[in-house]
Amino acid sequence: MVECLVCGTPNAQADTVCANCGAQLAGGSLAAAPALTTESPVLDQVSNPDVGHPDPRGGPSTEGAAQGDWLAQLLAASGDDTEVTGPAASPGEGFQQPELPIWLRDLSPEEVGPAADVEMPVPGDEGGPAGEPGEVGLLAPDVGPDDLNELAALSGASAAMLSWGGYSNQAERDAAVDAGLALLADELAAGDLEDDLLAGAIPVSAQEGLVGPAPQWGSAMAASELEVGGTGLDGLWDGPEANLAGQPIADWLSVESSRGASLVRGSPSAAAAVALPGLGEARADVTGETLLARAHLIEELASRPSTPRRVMSRRSLIGRSDRLMRLLVPAVLVAVVVLALVAPLGAWGKLVAVRLPAGYPAGPARMYDVVRHVGRGDKVLVAFEYGQAEADELDLVAAPVVRQLLVQEADISVVSTRTDGLVAARGLLRETLGGMVASGAIRDSDPGERYAVAGYRPGDAVGVAQMLHADDPPDLVVVFAARAGPLRWWVEQSRAMVDPPVIVAGTSAALEAVTSPYFGVDAGQLAGAVSGVSGAAYYERIAKLEMDQPAARRLEVLAAGNLAIVALVIVGAAASGLGGARDSRGGRM
Amino acid sequence: MIGALGGINLDFVGGIVGVVLTLMVFSYLLGDNPAYRLALHLFVGAVSGYAFGVVSWEILIMRVGVPLLLGQQYALLIPLLLGVLLLIKVVPKHAFAGNVSVAFLVGTGTAVAISGAVLGTIVPQVSATARAAAPASGANTPVGWLDGLLVVAGTVCTLLAFGYIGRRRRERPVGCAWPAAVVTHVGRWFLVVAFGVAFGGAVSAALSVFVGRVQYLIDFVTGLA
């Protein structure tokens, strides 16, 4: 009796067509397959073990003589020593009819149709009766990582290969097999596929997206690989290797090859690769081309030296001295700053107490002079070009200027080219107004009467130009900037006007080098400038504001911090010098 | 005071959140850790969300939507259309539709930036440098002439330091004449000094922000007592 590979119906030995589904009974595939002769370069390895098999990458291999007993088993499985026939050929005496997989049974009546009409897809051909790759049991192109998609595309070649009907000649089929194996071997060597499979990056649903289930031998092999030393080969093969079921995996692997055993035992990638959909789903052809391909793959993998990954932990890259310094520097800084803020400095305070020079630097003095001449109702555009992250420094710079403008009852419009600039502006104005009411400088703190928030203006330099070219141009522009870009926009766009307004700037200490050219050398682009906490302290002293002088107090803490930094630099340099001298002595010894 | 909500002092809650987030950021001093990353993501997310809200309210609604609904400025339909075309660029098939908006943005931005750079930086700075070289510029101070000389020499030498033009000499490496080499060397020293000043300012600014944060923590703790 010959069992139909499509529907499983037993037929008479003499029948060539299944009585149930009409499929040809010549082989286990969907279409009649040509006889596979030893002209195939792959099968040349089987029939002539002494000849090195061609490397999938194109280079000849010299490993043919070391293939061992597994080749003999393969030849035995093929049933003929001189002419190996594929699954579509008539089975010989030793040919054991494979069990038809469930997915193939499910496909056969509805989607496959009569065997004679079926054209299996070839690589790169998305058309054909099989339709989309997903319909033939492949991963859909949009699921899973790219490497699996590539393999899925190649598994189309595998499916076509198994059918024996998708290629016009033997060489084309062999080339597709070799290309698929080479790509798979590359993926395994790179370890990406291994990581994806083991880390669960490939969702189970994607693996279950196959029309048919994953082959049993693959699952068993993967499970046994994870439990090295155990037995996991029950029901692994239905072919000649079935007698090895229940044996330790090492014994089975010795059948394949000794190097393959070591490879699979040492690396989970081999098991994962063999369990790949597409390459392993054709359980029915396990005694044919699939078995040869699998053996070819293992041989190819075994011929490659394994290169262990060099994984260096981050901790090992950081030396002990680096870790110590990373903890010591902030600890010292925190201690010094906290002490300077909360503890009475006493005699030590005299060391860090800042004595501002008697004279006034030009920047704060000119800025105060400009702001002092702002009269009641003069239109002043105040640009807050800093956010909350820089507010701890820039608030000290902006507070005395804003306070002076509020006292002089200028018509203040608050703008910003940063979305978070208005947050900083509202916070500063609220605190300043509250402080002025508390000190009696003003009677009420209604923000609506004191200033107007003109809002956020996008467009960077274009937005700045729009604000400056408004119908009612400002008499004075005050820019508080933490970055160089916004300061440059304001300066440049104001100078590009026919009648430029007066501009003064309060910037971060980091921008002092940027601000100086605009203010110094009589460029005249900035009428006044205050940079950093020191500039703010000068401005407070010049303005003689009836308020606390937070910038002056901050300056003392900054001086203490700077002193600590200098001490740390000296200690670090000394330690480095001593360490270097010791290392050099050790090197000479 | 921000106020109270259901008996909860929002200032206090905000202070607690601020203290916790500050400590989470400071934990980076001990190494990269989940607390630091959480604070970082919160900061980025909050800033992005706030920016989206500001742009939506102040630009799309107040500057475009309301005037259009009131029928005051139909010319705003043009930037609105350009904005919609720009959004279409997310669809690759129709991305070409947004090229007009991109061209408008690039053209306008370039024109404004170039005019600003020329009229606002190059011309005034060259003029100021030339004035600094004039003898009259140092008349007010005893060392005014030295100031002007430094400005001119620094500017010229620094600009020449970026000139990588040499001459191939027989059996000698490519180089320039010794006067040019001296000027280039001096220019590099000016650059070193400028970078040092910039670095010092950056350290001072960072230390100032650090002091501000520590001050915030201390004020909060002392406020609880």
PDB file of C-alpha atoms in Angstrom, chain A residues 40 51 63 106 122 130 150 208 266 326 341 388 408 439 474 511:
ATOM      1  CA  SER A  40      23.858  17.388  -7.661  1.00  0.00           C
ATOM      2  CA  VAL A  51      35.450  14.379  -2.179  1.00  0.00           C
ATOM      3  CA  GLU A  63      36.326  18.235   5.660  1.00  0.00           C
ATOM      4  CA  ASP A 106      -4.757  20.889   6.457  1.00  0.00           C
ATOM      5  CA  VAL A 122      10.281  30.075  -5.980  1.00  0.00           C
ATOM      6  CA  ALA A 130       0.565  29.411  -2.765  1.00  0.00           C
ATOM      7  CA  GLU A 150      15.155  37.142   5.517  1.00  0.00           C
ATOM      8  CA  GLU A 208       2.841  29.779  15.928  1.00  0.00           C
ATOM      9  CA  GLY A 266      28.176  24.179  23.647  1.00  0.00           C
ATOM     10  CA  ARG A 326      33.628  59.927  41.455  1.00  0.00           C
ATOM     11  CA  LEU A 341      25.026  77.690  53.474  1.00  0.00           C
ATOM     12  CA  GLN A 388      13.705  76.002  34.971  1.00  0.00           C
ATOM     13  CA  GLN A 408       9.882 102.436  37.995  1.00  0.00           C
ATOM     14  CA  SER A 439       8.920  95.077  51.908  1.00  0.00           C
ATOM     15  CA  PRO A 474       9.942  98.633  22.394  1.00  0.00           C
ATOM     16  CA  LEU A 511      28.123  83.055  28.283  1.00  0.00           C
TER      17      LEU A 511
END
